[in-house]
XYZ file of C-alpha atoms in Angstrom:
143
model
C 19.471 -28.704 12.548
C 16.244 -26.982 11.467
C 16.455 -23.610 9.667
C 13.907 -20.809 9.574
C 13.396 -17.783 7.339
C 13.992 -14.388 8.894
C 12.466 -11.687 6.738
C 13.364 -8.020 7.101
C 10.748 -5.660 5.599
C 10.773 -1.918 5.088
C 8.207 0.150 6.980
C 5.653 -0.281 4.171
C 5.507 -3.943 5.302
C 5.784 -5.039 1.646
C 9.315 -4.284 0.477
C 11.696 -7.112 1.377
C 15.051 -5.707 2.479
C 16.532 -9.139 3.260
C 15.481 -12.769 3.633
C 17.974 -14.990 5.454
C 18.031 -18.534 6.845
C 18.844 -18.961 10.543
C 19.293 -22.220 12.447
C 16.965 -23.009 15.344
C 18.077 -21.246 18.544
C 20.530 -18.890 16.807
C 20.223 -15.101 16.661
C 19.622 -13.124 13.481
C 21.078 -9.828 12.344
C 20.293 -7.723 9.301
C 22.905 -8.552 6.641
C 22.808 -5.266 4.721
C 23.573 -1.618 5.226
C 21.411 0.377 7.611
C 18.027 0.937 5.934
C 17.194 4.454 4.762
C 14.027 6.285 3.888
C 13.750 9.241 1.520
C 12.689 12.582 3.009
C 9.057 13.539 2.395
C 7.828 17.153 2.448
C 10.842 18.410 4.403
C 10.740 15.566 6.915
C 13.914 13.474 7.224
C 13.791 9.918 8.551
C 16.370 8.033 10.594
C 16.388 4.258 11.030
C 15.380 3.414 14.618
C 15.509 -0.384 14.661
C 13.094 -3.190 13.878
C 9.532 -3.689 15.015
C 9.631 -7.202 16.505
C 13.386 -6.960 17.132
C 13.106 -9.142 20.281
C 12.292 -12.132 18.015
C 15.781 -11.866 16.468
C 17.596 -12.839 19.697
C 16.612 -16.530 19.590
C 14.974 -17.802 16.410
C 12.615 -20.741 16.978
C 10.269 -20.226 14.008
C 9.879 -18.013 10.932
C 10.366 -14.367 11.899
C 9.182 -11.244 10.108
C 10.336 -7.832 11.314
C 9.949 -4.436 9.705
C 11.943 -1.234 9.833
C 10.888 1.665 11.979
C 12.060 5.216 11.458
C 11.948 8.380 13.516
C 10.942 11.593 11.809
C 13.078 14.691 12.067
C 11.404 17.883 10.936
C 13.668 20.458 9.379
C 13.178 24.129 8.727
C 12.969 24.790 5.011
C 15.453 27.332 3.686
C 14.546 29.953 1.110
C 16.430 27.863 -1.451
C 14.335 24.779 -0.559
C 11.134 26.806 -0.953
C 12.333 28.281 -4.263
C 13.275 24.848 -5.631
C 9.924 23.354 -4.535
C 8.064 26.253 -6.178
C 10.105 25.873 -9.348
C 9.432 22.117 -9.498
C 5.714 22.737 -8.945
C 5.623 25.390 -11.692
C 7.452 23.085 -14.105
C 5.008 20.252 -13.365
C 2.024 22.592 -13.821
C 3.392 23.881 -17.135
C 4.121 20.363 -18.340
C 0.580 19.242 -17.444
C -0.956 22.258 -19.217
C 1.087 21.619 -22.364
C 0.243 17.902 -22.277
C -3.464 18.675 -21.859
C -3.414 21.195 -24.726
C -1.607 18.683 -26.929
C -4.142 15.993 -26.100
C -7.008 18.345 -26.961
C -5.356 19.272 -30.269
C -4.935 15.588 -31.145
C -8.579 14.901 -30.261
C -9.732 17.814 -32.410
C -7.494 16.691 -35.284
C -8.972 13.181 -35.105
C -12.497 14.640 -35.138
C -11.631 16.716 -38.202
C -10.143 13.675 -39.945
C -13.351 11.702 -39.308
C -15.455 14.575 -40.660
C -15.936 14.448 -44.441
C -15.829 18.253 -44.815
C -12.793 20.370 -45.615
C -11.408 22.787 -43.057
C -12.996 25.695 -44.972
C -16.391 23.981 -44.880
C -16.072 23.342 -41.138
C -15.246 27.029 -40.481
C -18.134 28.111 -42.697
C -20.538 25.792 -40.837
C -19.315 27.145 -37.498
C -19.948 30.732 -38.622
C -23.292 29.998 -40.315
C -24.802 27.411 -37.961
C -23.427 28.395 -34.566
C -21.295 25.276 -34.078
C -18.445 25.770 -31.616
C -16.509 22.574 -32.306
C -16.770 19.758 -34.774
C -19.955 17.863 -33.969
C -21.116 20.227 -31.221
C -23.841 22.822 -31.674
C -24.111 25.812 -29.371
C -26.869 25.713 -26.814
C -29.631 27.960 -28.213
C -30.644 29.050 -24.679
C -27.052 30.203 -24.058
C -27.173 32.642 -26.996
C -30.132 34.586 -25.520
């Protein structure tokens, strides 16, 4: 008897949830647990079957189906809003610290490449109007 692949994809149409072999004329069923999808922005998803599900009844060639989900909107609680705000604040703080650290490393590398001492660099900044190592202030800006 001839066998065909039956491929079950998630709704992104890329993620393979299962790939089974089915004999010609037989039906196919998903071998795993009911697929799930993570909530996004307060929207919960429930598995609602397979797009192309009718092809699973009698397999006569390779079949590819993909999951479909229904969206269920939920009302955010004050705790949900607080937790989302807290996560956003933590991410913002982390990004600011990372950016400041990156700038400090860049400045340290510039100083290391410069042949002057730190005292000479500060003196040059004060005397010559340089704002950072290797950067002179715009003369038009001073006016």
